[in-house]
């Protein structure tokens, strides 16, 4: 048999078969390019002749998968959503020549091309081109295909729910090490009792006092959340640890908001008091950073004697009187990690600013502190909240409850910050309902713009990711420039 590169054999008539296959991806000018290789092949003697390639595929060569909302504007997002959804539904079998006319009728020609080019450049879309036989070195777009390597990102963008269940949903009753005495034994027995109910086919929770709670099918995963939280309490008890609500939710549900206050109250009813098992009802201190002094029980205190920030016991707040405060601006931060990062990072002048940690809606004690500051000449209040509808509600609720003439601002709640977030979380149905309500209200256009982006993309942002934006040298200027006046 002749080798592949030999000249044609003269001893027989070739049995020619025409074959083609896609070659390997090669990096070229920032893109990945591959050719469809064509050749003729004799099945009898092995003779092979390479033919000129007439098809190529190209795709952006960036290995970092950015979310489309980071590189598309609002109009382009709509087009991208339509294009990727059509490709996804057709399993990449859309023919460009027969499809493009309907796209260009629905949207501006240039905008469609720009959107496709951006998706192509960032790796979401592969362009397949055929050689133009009438022009030298020219390739015509033949098809566009979604990049299967980006499948997870595409399904996330299209809000196609293929998310795997968390382990605690699939295995609600993992094996437990036998407990000793006391609270650990109480929880251990309670979990085993409810496991028997589960094995018998009932979504039934038996409480420590013998009461039985039935969870209907319409309650979704509420039953599994309670079972998971019982295991969480057990882990806290045997390790002798204590957590607050958000910390507990993050550790055992991988989400600071998945285990809610209503879940906590339900758990409290089941175990007969959650604090003795390690889940604390609420934070016992008011965290504050700045330059100020106070009077309590005839004694004078000064914040300068404390490093970074001060933790005032909640039961002490109503008994103290602030006597002096240096700054004129107050920054209220919803996330504790972010509060600590700002306070420890010294990114704000303590003689100009005071920083208060407010976990969600302000508590009575936090309102008391703000009232004291107002009486000492506070001039501006800034809220730094999560990028979700409740972030706006927190600031708006403060305005309604205080009825103050002091300017109130919402910081970082704009499309620029939303598009820069490195991580997004999917909107819950309750989030979507609140967004729809807000969009009907008379609120600043910058906030409406962000809410529209949330609605279009199906995502929201949480404060812990804002830490990446802190720049010590320009942070104060950033707050003043990126804040929206609410009153």
Short mmCIF file of C-alpha atoms in Angstrom, two decimals:
data_model
loop_
_atom_site.label_atom_id
_atom_site.label_comp_id
_atom_site.label_asym_id
_atom_site.label_seq_id
_atom_site.Cartn_x
_atom_site.Cartn_y
_atom_site.Cartn_z
CA UNK A 1 0.00 0.00 0.00
CA UNK A 2 1.32 3.44 -0.87
CA UNK A 3 1.99 6.00 1.83
CA UNK A 4 -0.30 9.01 2.12
CA UNK A 5 2.17 11.33 0.39
CA UNK A 6 3.05 9.05 -2.58
CA UNK A 7 2.11 9.95 -6.12
CA UNK A 8 -1.03 8.33 -7.52
CA UNK A 9 -0.59 4.69 -8.30
CA UNK A 10 -0.71 3.87 -12.01
CA UNK A 11 -1.53 0.25 -11.38
CA UNK A 12 -5.24 0.72 -10.58
CA UNK A 13 -8.15 3.11 -10.74
CA UNK A 14 -8.46 4.93 -7.43
CA UNK A 15 -11.51 4.37 -5.29
CA UNK A 16 -11.75 8.01 -4.18
CA UNK A 17 -13.67 9.14 -1.10
CA UNK A 18 -13.90 12.81 -0.11
CA UNK A 19 -13.49 13.41 3.60
CA UNK A 20 -13.50 16.47 5.84
CA UNK A 21 -12.86 17.11 9.53
CA UNK A 22 -12.35 20.07 11.80
CA UNK A 23 -8.76 20.74 12.79
CA UNK A 24 -7.45 21.91 16.16
CA UNK A 25 -8.07 25.40 17.51
CA UNK A 26 -5.11 27.72 16.99
CA UNK A 27 -4.66 31.14 18.55
CA UNK A 28 -4.42 34.00 16.05
CA UNK A 29 -4.71 37.75 16.69
CA UNK A 30 -6.55 37.26 19.99
CA UNK A 31 -9.02 34.75 18.57
CA UNK A 32 -9.18 30.99 18.31
CA UNK A 33 -9.39 29.78 14.70
CA UNK A 34 -9.82 26.34 13.21
CA UNK A 35 -10.22 25.10 9.64
CA UNK A 36 -12.41 22.39 8.21
CA UNK A 37 -9.82 20.24 6.50
CA UNK A 38 -10.81 18.59 3.22
CA UNK A 39 -9.01 15.81 1.39
CA UNK A 40 -9.60 13.02 -1.08
CA UNK A 41 -8.65 9.52 -0.04
CA UNK A 42 -8.29 6.23 -1.91
CA UNK A 43 -9.60 3.36 0.14
CA UNK A 44 -7.59 0.84 -1.85
CA UNK A 45 -4.06 2.22 -1.93
CA UNK A 46 -4.17 4.88 0.79
CA UNK A 47 -3.40 7.76 -1.56
CA UNK A 48 -4.43 11.08 -0.01
CA UNK A 49 -4.64 14.55 -1.50
CA UNK A 50 -5.21 17.64 0.63
CA UNK A 51 -7.81 20.04 -0.76
CA UNK A 52 -8.20 23.73 -0.12
CA UNK A 53 -10.14 24.60 3.04
CA UNK A 54 -13.42 26.36 2.36
CA UNK A 55 -14.76 26.73 5.91
CA UNK A 56 -13.36 28.18 9.13
CA UNK A 57 -14.64 28.82 12.66
CA UNK A 58 -13.54 31.66 14.93
CA UNK A 59 -14.28 32.55 18.55
CA UNK A 60 -12.83 34.94 21.13
CA UNK A 61 -9.75 33.55 22.83
CA UNK A 62 -10.27 34.97 26.32
CA UNK A 63 -10.20 32.15 28.88
CA UNK A 64 -12.02 34.29 31.48
CA UNK A 65 -15.78 33.84 31.13
CA UNK A 66 -17.35 37.24 31.79
CA UNK A 67 -21.08 37.50 32.35
CA UNK A 68 -22.80 39.24 29.37
CA UNK A 69 -24.12 42.04 31.57
CA UNK A 70 -20.50 43.09 32.07
CA UNK A 71 -19.92 43.84 28.39
CA UNK A 72 -23.39 44.47 26.88
CA UNK A 73 -25.68 47.45 27.37
CA UNK A 74 -29.41 47.11 28.08
CA UNK A 75 -30.46 47.04 24.40
CA UNK A 76 -27.76 44.54 23.48
CA UNK A 77 -28.75 42.29 26.39
CA UNK A 78 -32.25 41.88 24.91
CA UNK A 79 -30.82 40.91 21.53
CA UNK A 80 -28.24 38.59 23.09
CA UNK A 81 -30.93 36.89 25.13
CA UNK A 82 -33.03 36.28 21.99
CA UNK A 83 -30.11 35.02 19.89
CA UNK A 84 -28.69 32.66 22.52
CA UNK A 85 -32.16 31.37 23.40
CA UNK A 86 -32.91 30.57 19.73
CA UNK A 87 -29.57 28.82 19.31
CA UNK A 88 -30.10 26.92 22.55
CA UNK A 89 -33.63 25.79 21.61
CA UNK A 90 -32.52 24.68 18.13
CA UNK A 91 -29.47 22.86 19.50
CA UNK A 92 -27.24 25.04 17.30
CA UNK A 93 -29.10 24.22 14.08
CA UNK A 94 -30.20 27.75 13.10
CA UNK A 95 -29.24 28.69 9.53
CA UNK A 96 -27.88 32.21 9.42
CA UNK A 97 -29.05 33.09 5.91
CA UNK A 98 -32.65 32.19 6.68
CA UNK A 99 -32.58 33.59 10.21
CA UNK A 100 -30.88 36.96 9.82
CA UNK A 101 -33.80 38.61 7.99
CA UNK A 102 -36.14 38.12 10.93
CA UNK A 103 -33.48 39.49 13.30
CA UNK A 104 -32.94 42.60 11.19
CA UNK A 105 -36.68 43.22 10.97
CA UNK A 106 -36.98 43.11 14.74
CA UNK A 107 -33.85 45.12 15.62
CA UNK A 108 -31.51 47.61 14.05
CA UNK A 109 -29.01 45.93 11.70
CA UNK A 110 -25.98 47.62 13.26
CA UNK A 111 -27.07 46.82 16.82
CA UNK A 112 -27.52 43.13 15.96
CA UNK A 113 -24.05 42.98 14.41
CA UNK A 114 -22.46 44.75 17.40
CA UNK A 115 -24.16 42.35 19.83
CA UNK A 116 -23.03 39.28 17.88
CA UNK A 117 -19.50 40.66 17.61
CA UNK A 118 -19.32 41.22 21.39
CA UNK A 119 -20.66 37.75 22.15
CA UNK A 120 -18.16 36.38 19.64
CA UNK A 121 -15.25 38.34 21.09
CA UNK A 122 -16.02 37.15 24.64
CA UNK A 123 -16.35 33.51 23.62
CA UNK A 124 -20.12 32.96 23.78
CA UNK A 125 -20.70 32.68 20.03
CA UNK A 126 -18.70 30.84 17.36
CA UNK A 127 -18.76 32.27 13.85
CA UNK A 128 -18.63 29.76 11.02
CA UNK A 129 -17.56 31.28 7.69
CA UNK A 130 -17.34 30.02 4.12
CA UNK A 131 -14.82 31.16 1.55
CA UNK A 132 -16.19 33.65 -0.96
CA UNK A 133 -15.44 32.21 -4.39
CA UNK A 134 -15.78 35.59 -6.08
CA UNK A 135 -13.40 37.55 -3.82
CA UNK A 136 -9.85 36.77 -2.78
CA UNK A 137 -9.23 36.13 0.94
CA UNK A 138 -12.82 36.93 1.88
CA UNK A 139 -15.03 34.77 4.09
CA UNK A 140 -18.83 35.08 4.36
CA UNK A 141 -20.68 34.41 7.60
CA UNK A 142 -22.49 31.11 7.15
CA UNK A 143 -23.69 30.23 10.66
CA UNK A 144 -23.42 31.33 14.27
CA UNK A 145 -23.35 28.77 17.07
CA UNK A 146 -23.27 29.01 20.83
CA UNK A 147 -19.98 27.87 22.36
CA UNK A 148 -20.66 24.62 24.23
CA UNK A 149 -17.69 25.31 26.51
CA UNK A 150 -19.72 28.27 27.82
CA UNK A 151 -22.86 26.20 28.43
CA UNK A 152 -23.06 26.90 32.18
CA UNK A 153 -22.67 30.66 31.66
CA UNK A 154 -25.21 30.65 28.83
CA UNK A 155 -27.79 28.74 30.88
CA UNK A 156 -27.21 31.16 33.74
CA UNK A 157 -27.69 34.17 31.44
CA UNK A 158 -30.87 32.67 29.96
CA UNK A 159 -32.09 31.80 33.48
CA UNK A 160 -32.46 28.15 32.52
CA UNK A 161 -32.81 26.37 35.83
CA UNK A 162 -30.46 23.44 35.69
CA UNK A 163 -28.88 24.15 39.03
CA UNK A 164 -28.05 21.02 40.95
CA UNK A 165 -29.68 20.58 44.29
CA UNK A 166 -27.47 21.32 47.24
CA UNK A 167 -26.19 18.34 49.16
CA UNK A 168 -28.48 19.04 52.11
CA UNK A 169 -31.50 18.81 49.77
CA UNK A 170 -30.37 15.50 48.28
CA UNK A 171 -29.23 13.96 51.58
CA UNK A 172 -31.33 15.62 54.31
CA UNK A 173 -30.21 13.21 57.03
CA UNK A 174 -26.44 12.62 56.86
CA UNK A 175 -24.91 10.32 59.44
CA UNK A 176 -24.24 11.86 62.85
CA UNK A 177 -21.66 11.02 65.47
CA UNK A 178 -23.41 9.96 68.69
CA UNK A 179 -23.76 12.81 71.14
CA UNK A 180 -23.04 12.82 74.84
CA UNK A 181 -25.31 14.60 77.29
CA UNK A 182 -27.02 17.96 77.53
CA UNK A 183 -28.09 20.07 74.56
CA UNK A 184 -26.22 17.95 72.02
CA UNK A 185 -28.15 14.86 73.19
CA UNK A 186 -31.44 16.75 72.91
CA UNK A 187 -30.73 17.70 69.29
CA UNK A 188 -29.37 14.26 68.44
CA UNK A 189 -32.56 12.56 69.66
CA UNK A 190 -34.73 15.18 67.95
CA UNK A 191 -33.02 14.64 64.59
CA UNK A 192 -33.34 10.84 64.84
CA UNK A 193 -37.03 11.16 65.73
CA UNK A 194 -37.70 13.32 62.69
CA UNK A 195 -35.65 11.03 60.49
CA UNK A 196 -38.08 8.22 61.36
CA UNK A 197 -40.99 10.43 60.30
CA UNK A 198 -39.17 11.18 57.05
CA UNK A 199 -38.46 7.51 56.35
CA UNK A 200 -42.16 6.80 56.86
CA UNK A 201 -42.98 9.26 54.07
CA UNK A 202 -44.16 12.23 56.09
CA UNK A 203 -42.92 15.84 55.93
CA UNK A 204 -43.48 16.13 59.65
CA UNK A 205 -41.39 17.92 62.26
CA UNK A 206 -41.73 16.89 65.88
CA UNK A 207 -40.74 19.57 68.39
CA UNK A 208 -38.95 19.04 71.69
CA UNK A 209 -42.25 19.63 73.54
CA UNK A 210 -44.01 16.92 71.52
CA UNK A 211 -45.86 19.31 69.20
CA UNK A 212 -45.96 18.19 65.55
CA UNK A 213 -45.66 20.55 62.58
CA UNK A 214 -46.84 19.33 59.18
CA UNK A 215 -45.25 20.79 56.02
CA UNK A 216 -47.51 20.65 52.91
CA UNK A 217 -46.03 19.95 49.48
CA UNK A 218 -46.72 23.58 48.49
CA UNK A 219 -44.16 24.73 51.05
CA UNK A 220 -41.30 23.83 48.68
CA UNK A 221 -38.02 23.09 50.45
CA UNK A 222 -39.11 24.65 53.77
CA UNK A 223 -39.13 21.23 55.42
CA UNK A 224 -35.61 20.43 54.19
CA UNK A 225 -34.37 23.85 55.38
CA UNK A 226 -35.60 23.11 58.89
CA UNK A 227 -33.95 19.68 58.86
CA UNK A 228 -30.71 21.29 57.66
CA UNK A 229 -30.93 23.95 60.36
CA UNK A 230 -31.35 21.26 63.04
CA UNK A 231 -28.13 19.67 61.80
CA UNK A 232 -26.55 23.14 61.87
CA UNK A 233 -27.56 23.65 65.49
CA UNK A 234 -26.16 20.23 66.31
CA UNK A 235 -22.80 21.15 64.75
CA UNK A 236 -22.71 24.43 66.70
CA UNK A 237 -23.56 22.66 69.95
CA UNK A 238 -20.93 19.92 69.74
CA UNK A 239 -18.27 22.46 68.67
CA UNK A 240 -19.40 24.97 71.35
CA UNK A 241 -19.69 27.81 68.84
CA UNK A 242 -22.16 30.69 68.48
CA UNK A 243 -23.34 32.36 65.26
CA UNK A 244 -25.73 35.14 64.32
CA UNK A 245 -28.43 34.65 61.69
CA UNK A 246 -26.49 35.70 58.56
CA UNK A 247 -23.37 33.82 59.63
CA UNK A 248 -25.45 30.70 60.32
CA UNK A 249 -27.18 31.00 56.94
CA UNK A 250 -23.87 31.41 55.10
CA UNK A 251 -22.16 28.48 56.84
CA UNK A 252 -24.93 25.93 56.52
CA UNK A 253 -26.79 27.13 53.39
CA UNK A 254 -23.97 28.90 51.48
CA UNK A 255 -26.13 32.03 51.24
CA UNK A 256 -26.52 34.83 53.79
CA UNK A 257 -30.24 35.21 53.05
CA UNK A 258 -31.47 31.67 52.44
CA UNK A 259 -32.18 31.03 56.11
CA UNK A 260 -34.51 33.88 57.06
CA UNK A 261 -35.81 35.38 60.30
CA UNK A 262 -39.08 33.49 59.85
CA UNK A 263 -37.08 30.26 59.50
CA UNK A 264 -35.22 31.17 62.68
CA UNK A 265 -38.50 31.80 64.54
CA UNK A 266 -39.84 28.44 63.34
CA UNK A 267 -36.65 26.73 64.50
CA UNK A 268 -36.91 28.49 67.86
CA UNK A 269 -40.40 27.04 68.28
CA UNK A 270 -39.17 23.53 67.40
CA UNK A 271 -36.20 23.38 69.79
CA UNK A 272 -37.61 25.59 72.53
CA UNK A 273 -35.00 28.37 72.48
CA UNK A 274 -32.26 28.55 69.86
CA UNK A 275 -29.68 30.61 71.76
CA UNK A 276 -28.78 27.74 74.10
CA UNK A 277 -27.89 25.74 70.97
CA UNK A 278 -25.60 28.42 69.53
CA UNK A 279 -27.83 30.49 67.19
CA UNK A 280 -27.95 34.02 68.60
CA UNK A 281 -31.13 36.04 68.19
CA UNK A 282 -29.51 39.35 67.30
CA UNK A 283 -26.19 41.11 67.56
CA UNK A 284 -25.62 42.39 71.06
CA UNK A 285 -23.60 45.45 70.09
CA UNK A 286 -23.88 48.54 67.95
CA UNK A 287 -20.71 48.81 65.86
CA UNK A 288 -19.52 52.34 65.18
CA UNK A 289 -16.31 53.98 63.95
CA UNK A 290 -15.31 57.63 64.15
CA UNK A 291 -14.06 60.36 66.47
CA UNK A 292 -16.55 61.04 69.25
CA UNK A 293 -16.97 61.09 73.03
CA UNK A 294 -19.85 60.19 75.32
CA UNK A 295 -21.06 60.35 78.89
CA UNK A 296 -22.42 57.36 80.80
CA UNK A 297 -23.25 57.16 84.50
CA UNK A 298 -21.11 60.20 85.22
CA UNK A 299 -18.11 58.83 83.34
CA UNK A 300 -16.60 60.18 80.10
CA UNK A 301 -15.58 57.86 77.25
CA UNK A 302 -13.65 58.60 74.07
CA UNK A 303 -13.60 56.56 70.86
CA UNK A 304 -9.94 57.49 70.31
CA UNK A 305 -9.08 55.00 73.06
CA UNK A 306 -10.30 52.20 70.76
CA UNK A 307 -8.67 50.95 67.58
CA UNK A 308 -10.63 50.97 64.30
CA UNK A 309 -14.17 50.75 65.73
CA UNK A 310 -16.16 50.53 68.94
CA UNK A 311 -18.80 47.96 69.97
CA UNK A 312 -21.42 49.58 72.21
CA UNK A 313 -23.60 47.10 74.18
CA UNK A 314 -27.20 47.49 72.99
CA UNK A 315 -28.60 47.79 76.50
CA UNK A 316 -26.17 50.67 77.10
CA UNK A 317 -27.08 52.75 74.03
CA UNK A 318 -30.22 54.28 75.55
CA UNK A 319 -28.25 55.22 78.68
CA UNK A 320 -25.35 57.09 77.08
CA UNK A 321 -25.27 60.63 75.75
CA UNK A 322 -22.97 61.58 72.92
CA UNK A 323 -21.22 64.80 73.91
CA UNK A 324 -18.94 65.46 70.95
CA UNK A 325 -18.51 64.29 67.38
CA UNK A 326 -15.95 65.50 64.86
CA UNK A 327 -17.45 64.59 61.49
CA UNK A 328 -20.43 65.89 59.54
CA UNK A 329 -21.12 62.81 57.43
CA UNK A 330 -22.47 59.38 58.41
CA UNK A 331 -21.98 56.22 56.33
CA UNK A 332 -24.33 53.33 57.24
CA UNK A 333 -23.09 49.97 55.92
CA UNK A 334 -25.40 46.94 55.75
CA UNK A 335 -22.74 44.21 55.59
CA UNK A 336 -20.54 43.54 58.63
CA UNK A 337 -17.50 42.32 56.69
CA UNK A 338 -17.63 45.43 54.54
CA UNK A 339 -18.02 47.64 57.64
CA UNK A 340 -14.93 46.09 59.22
CA UNK A 341 -12.93 46.43 55.97
CA UNK A 342 -13.77 50.13 55.72
CA UNK A 343 -13.13 50.79 59.43
CA UNK A 344 -9.83 48.87 59.55
CA UNK A 345 -8.68 50.15 56.18
CA UNK A 346 -8.84 53.77 57.32
CA UNK A 347 -10.22 54.70 53.91
CA UNK A 348 -12.24 57.57 55.41
CA UNK A 349 -11.05 60.45 57.57
CA UNK A 350 -12.43 59.83 61.08
CA UNK A 351 -12.57 63.56 61.69
CA UNK A 352 -14.91 63.92 58.70
CA UNK A 353 -16.87 60.66 58.75
CA UNK A 354 -18.53 58.32 61.20
CA UNK A 355 -19.36 54.75 60.09
CA UNK A 356 -22.24 52.71 61.50
CA UNK A 357 -22.99 49.03 60.94
CA UNK A 358 -26.70 48.55 60.23
CA UNK A 359 -27.68 44.96 59.44
CA UNK A 360 -30.69 45.52 57.19
CA UNK A 361 -33.39 47.81 58.57
CA UNK A 362 -32.01 49.86 61.46
CA UNK A 363 -32.79 48.72 64.99
CA UNK A 364 -34.12 50.95 67.78
CA UNK A 365 -30.61 51.29 69.21
CA UNK A 366 -29.15 52.31 65.85
CA UNK A 367 -31.90 54.91 65.39
CA UNK A 368 -30.99 56.22 68.85
CA UNK A 369 -27.34 56.67 67.84
CA UNK A 370 -28.31 58.45 64.61
CA UNK A 371 -30.67 60.73 66.55
CA UNK A 372 -27.81 61.70 68.88
CA UNK A 373 -25.59 62.47 65.90
CA UNK A 374 -28.27 64.63 64.29
CA UNK A 375 -28.51 66.70 67.48
CA UNK A 376 -24.75 67.27 67.28
CA UNK A 377 -24.89 68.78 63.79
CA UNK A 378 -24.90 65.84 61.38
CA UNK A 379 -25.18 67.19 57.83
CA UNK A 380 -25.35 64.18 55.47
CA UNK A 381 -26.27 60.48 55.73
CA UNK A 382 -25.13 57.86 53.22
CA UNK A 383 -26.46 54.28 52.96
CA UNK A 384 -24.32 51.51 51.44
CA UNK A 385 -26.68 48.60 50.88
CA UNK A 386 -26.99 45.45 48.81
CA UNK A 387 -27.76 45.90 45.11
CA UNK A 388 -31.23 44.44 45.37
CA UNK A 389 -34.69 46.01 45.86
CA UNK A 390 -34.35 45.80 49.64
CA UNK A 391 -31.23 47.95 49.50
CA UNK A 392 -33.42 50.83 48.37
CA UNK A 393 -36.18 49.94 50.87
CA UNK A 394 -33.73 50.17 53.79
CA UNK A 395 -32.78 53.76 52.96
CA UNK A 396 -36.36 54.73 52.09
CA UNK A 397 -37.64 53.22 55.34
CA UNK A 398 -35.15 55.35 57.28
CA UNK A 399 -36.39 58.52 55.57
CA UNK A 400 -40.02 57.70 56.40
CA UNK A 401 -39.24 56.88 60.04
CA UNK A 402 -37.06 59.91 60.82
CA UNK A 403 -38.77 62.67 58.84
CA UNK A 404 -35.49 64.60 58.84
CA UNK A 405 -34.44 67.42 56.54
CA UNK A 406 -30.86 66.13 56.44
CA UNK A 407 -29.94 64.96 52.91
CA UNK A 408 -30.06 61.14 52.61
CA UNK A 409 -28.01 59.42 49.90
CA UNK A 410 -27.83 55.89 48.51
CA UNK A 411 -24.25 54.98 47.59
CA UNK A 412 -23.16 52.55 44.86
CA UNK A 413 -26.70 51.84 43.69
CA UNK A 414 -26.17 52.53 39.99
CA UNK A 415 -25.66 50.70 36.71
CA UNK A 416 -21.90 51.34 36.74
CA UNK A 417 -21.37 49.45 39.99
CA UNK A 418 -23.85 46.74 39.05
CA UNK A 419 -22.02 46.00 35.79
CA UNK A 420 -18.65 45.75 37.59
CA UNK A 421 -19.65 43.12 40.15
CA UNK A 422 -17.51 39.97 39.81
CA UNK A 423 -20.25 37.70 41.19
CA UNK A 424 -24.02 37.83 40.85
CA UNK A 425 -26.82 36.00 42.62
CA UNK A 426 -30.11 35.01 41.03
CA UNK A 427 -33.21 37.01 41.91
CA UNK A 428 -35.77 35.24 44.04
CA UNK A 429 -39.46 35.49 43.12
CA UNK A 430 -39.97 37.87 46.04
CA UNK A 431 -37.17 40.08 44.66
CA UNK A 432 -38.90 40.20 41.27
CA UNK A 433 -42.22 41.19 42.83
CA UNK A 434 -40.61 44.01 44.81
CA UNK A 435 -38.78 45.26 41.71
CA UNK A 436 -42.08 45.43 39.80
CA UNK A 437 -43.60 47.48 42.62
CA UNK A 438 -40.66 49.89 42.74
CA UNK A 439 -40.66 50.47 38.99
CA UNK A 440 -44.19 51.88 39.31
CA UNK A 441 -43.09 54.40 41.93
CA UNK A 442 -41.58 57.85 41.56
CA UNK A 443 -37.95 57.07 42.36
CA UNK A 444 -34.65 58.47 40.96
CA UNK A 445 -33.98 57.37 37.38
CA UNK A 446 -30.53 55.94 38.30
CA UNK A 447 -32.22 53.51 40.69
CA UNK A 448 -34.85 52.59 38.11
CA UNK A 449 -32.05 51.91 35.63
CA UNK A 450 -30.43 49.40 38.00
CA UNK A 451 -33.78 47.77 38.76
CA UNK A 452 -34.39 47.38 35.02
CA UNK A 453 -30.97 45.72 34.71
CA UNK A 454 -31.83 43.35 37.56
CA UNK A 455 -35.13 42.48 35.91
CA UNK A 456 -33.58 41.98 32.46
CA UNK A 457 -30.68 39.84 33.70
CA UNK A 458 -32.40 38.05 36.58
CA UNK A 459 -29.53 38.87 38.93
CA UNK A 460 -28.74 40.99 41.99
CA UNK A 461 -25.54 41.88 43.87
CA UNK A 462 -24.51 41.63 47.51
CA UNK A 463 -22.27 43.96 49.48
CA UNK A 464 -19.51 41.53 50.34
CA UNK A 465 -18.32 41.76 46.72
CA UNK A 466 -17.95 45.56 46.88
CA UNK A 467 -14.76 45.22 48.92
CA UNK A 468 -12.87 44.89 45.62
CA UNK A 469 -13.85 48.46 44.72
CA UNK A 470 -12.22 50.12 47.73
CA UNK A 471 -9.46 52.56 46.86
CA UNK A 472 -8.04 54.26 49.91
CA UNK A 473 -6.80 57.30 48.00
CA UNK A 474 -10.06 58.14 46.24
CA UNK A 475 -12.73 56.43 48.32
CA UNK A 476 -14.22 59.60 49.80
CA UNK A 477 -14.45 61.20 46.35
CA UNK A 478 -16.04 58.00 45.06
CA UNK A 479 -18.76 58.11 47.73
CA UNK A 480 -19.61 61.71 46.91
CA UNK A 481 -19.62 61.10 43.16
CA UNK A 482 -21.45 57.74 43.12
CA UNK A 483 -24.27 58.59 45.54
CA UNK A 484 -27.90 59.34 44.69
CA UNK A 485 -29.92 61.86 46.74
CA UNK A 486 -33.21 60.37 47.93
CA UNK A 487 -34.97 63.26 49.68
#
